[in-house]
Coordinates of C-alpha atoms in Angstrom, one line a residue:
V141 CA 53.0 172.7 -134.3
E142 CA 54.2 174.7 -137.4
N143 CA 57.5 175.5 -135.8
A144 CA 58.1 171.9 -134.7
A145 CA 57.3 170.6 -138.3
R146 CA 59.5 173.3 -139.8
S147 CA 62.4 172.2 -137.5
I148 CA 62.1 168.6 -138.8
G149 CA 61.7 169.7 -142.4
I150 CA 58.1 168.4 -142.9
Q151 CA 56.2 171.6 -143.1
D152 CA 55.1 170.8 -146.7
N153 CA 53.4 167.6 -145.4
L154 CA 51.4 169.5 -142.7
Q155 CA 47.7 170.6 -142.7
L156 CA 46.2 172.5 -139.8
N157 CA 42.5 173.1 -139.1
D158 CA 41.0 174.9 -136.1
L159 CA 38.9 172.8 -133.7
T160 CA 35.6 174.4 -132.9
N161 CA 34.2 171.9 -130.4
V162 CA 36.6 172.5 -127.5
D163 CA 36.0 173.6 -123.9
N164 CA 35.9 177.4 -123.3
D165 CA 39.3 177.4 -121.5
L166 CA 41.0 175.5 -124.3
E167 CA 42.0 176.1 -127.9
G168 CA 42.9 173.4 -130.4
I169 CA 43.8 172.3 -133.9
K170 CA 43.5 169.2 -135.9
V171 CA 46.8 168.2 -137.5
G172 CA 47.0 166.2 -140.7
L173 CA 50.3 164.8 -142.0
D174 CA 50.8 163.0 -145.3
R175 CA 53.7 161.2 -147.0
L176 CA 55.8 160.9 -143.8
K177 CA 58.6 158.6 -142.7
L178 CA 58.0 157.0 -139.3
D179 CA 61.0 158.7 -137.7
H180 CA 59.6 162.2 -138.8
L181 CA 56.3 161.4 -137.1
I182 CA 58.0 160.3 -133.9
S183 CA 60.3 163.3 -133.9
L184 CA 57.3 165.6 -134.2
L185 CA 55.3 163.9 -131.5
Y186 CA 58.4 164.1 -129.2
K187 CA 58.8 167.8 -129.8
L188 CA 55.1 168.4 -129.1
E189 CA 55.1 166.3 -126.0
N190 CA 58.0 168.3 -124.6
N191 CA 56.7 171.7 -125.5
S192 CA 56.1 174.6 -123.2
P193 CA 53.2 175.4 -122.7
V194 CA 52.0 171.9 -122.2
L195 CA 50.0 170.5 -125.2
K196 CA 47.5 167.7 -125.0
I197 CA 47.7 165.3 -128.0
S198 CA 44.6 163.1 -128.6
H199 CA 42.8 161.2 -131.3
L200 CA 46.0 159.9 -132.9
S201 CA 45.4 157.9 -136.1
I202 CA 48.2 156.4 -138.2
N203 CA 47.9 154.7 -141.6
I204 CA 50.6 153.3 -143.7
S205 CA 50.4 153.1 -147.5
P206 CA 51.5 149.6 -148.5
G207 CA 53.4 150.5 -151.7
E208 CA 55.6 153.4 -150.6
R209 CA 55.7 152.6 -146.9
K210 CA 54.8 156.3 -146.1
I211 CA 52.7 157.3 -143.2
R212 CA 49.5 159.4 -143.1
A213 CA 48.7 160.6 -139.6
S214 CA 46.2 162.8 -137.9
F215 CA 45.7 164.0 -134.3
Q216 CA 44.3 166.8 -132.2
V217 CA 46.4 169.2 -130.2
K218 CA 44.9 171.3 -127.4
K219 CA 46.3 173.8 -125.0
Q220 CA 45.0 176.2 -122.3
K221 CA 44.0 179.6 -123.7
Q222 CA 46.4 182.4 -122.8
G223 CA 44.6 184.6 -120.5

């Protein structure tokens, strides 16, 4: 997630937190993004969706601040543990 955000130039808008309530064979993080343009969010989601290993994106929430038209988004990303 960090590499994808860096490649788009939005790493300063990124917050990552480990998920603790995931199945034993998975690991995951909660992603928070603030002050984004819509095209940056779509680019990030596209990069994550086409990542190898396969990532599961869930719990996507998007809010738009009315004044600046910037987006705040959060979602969870999970993957199989490397074994």
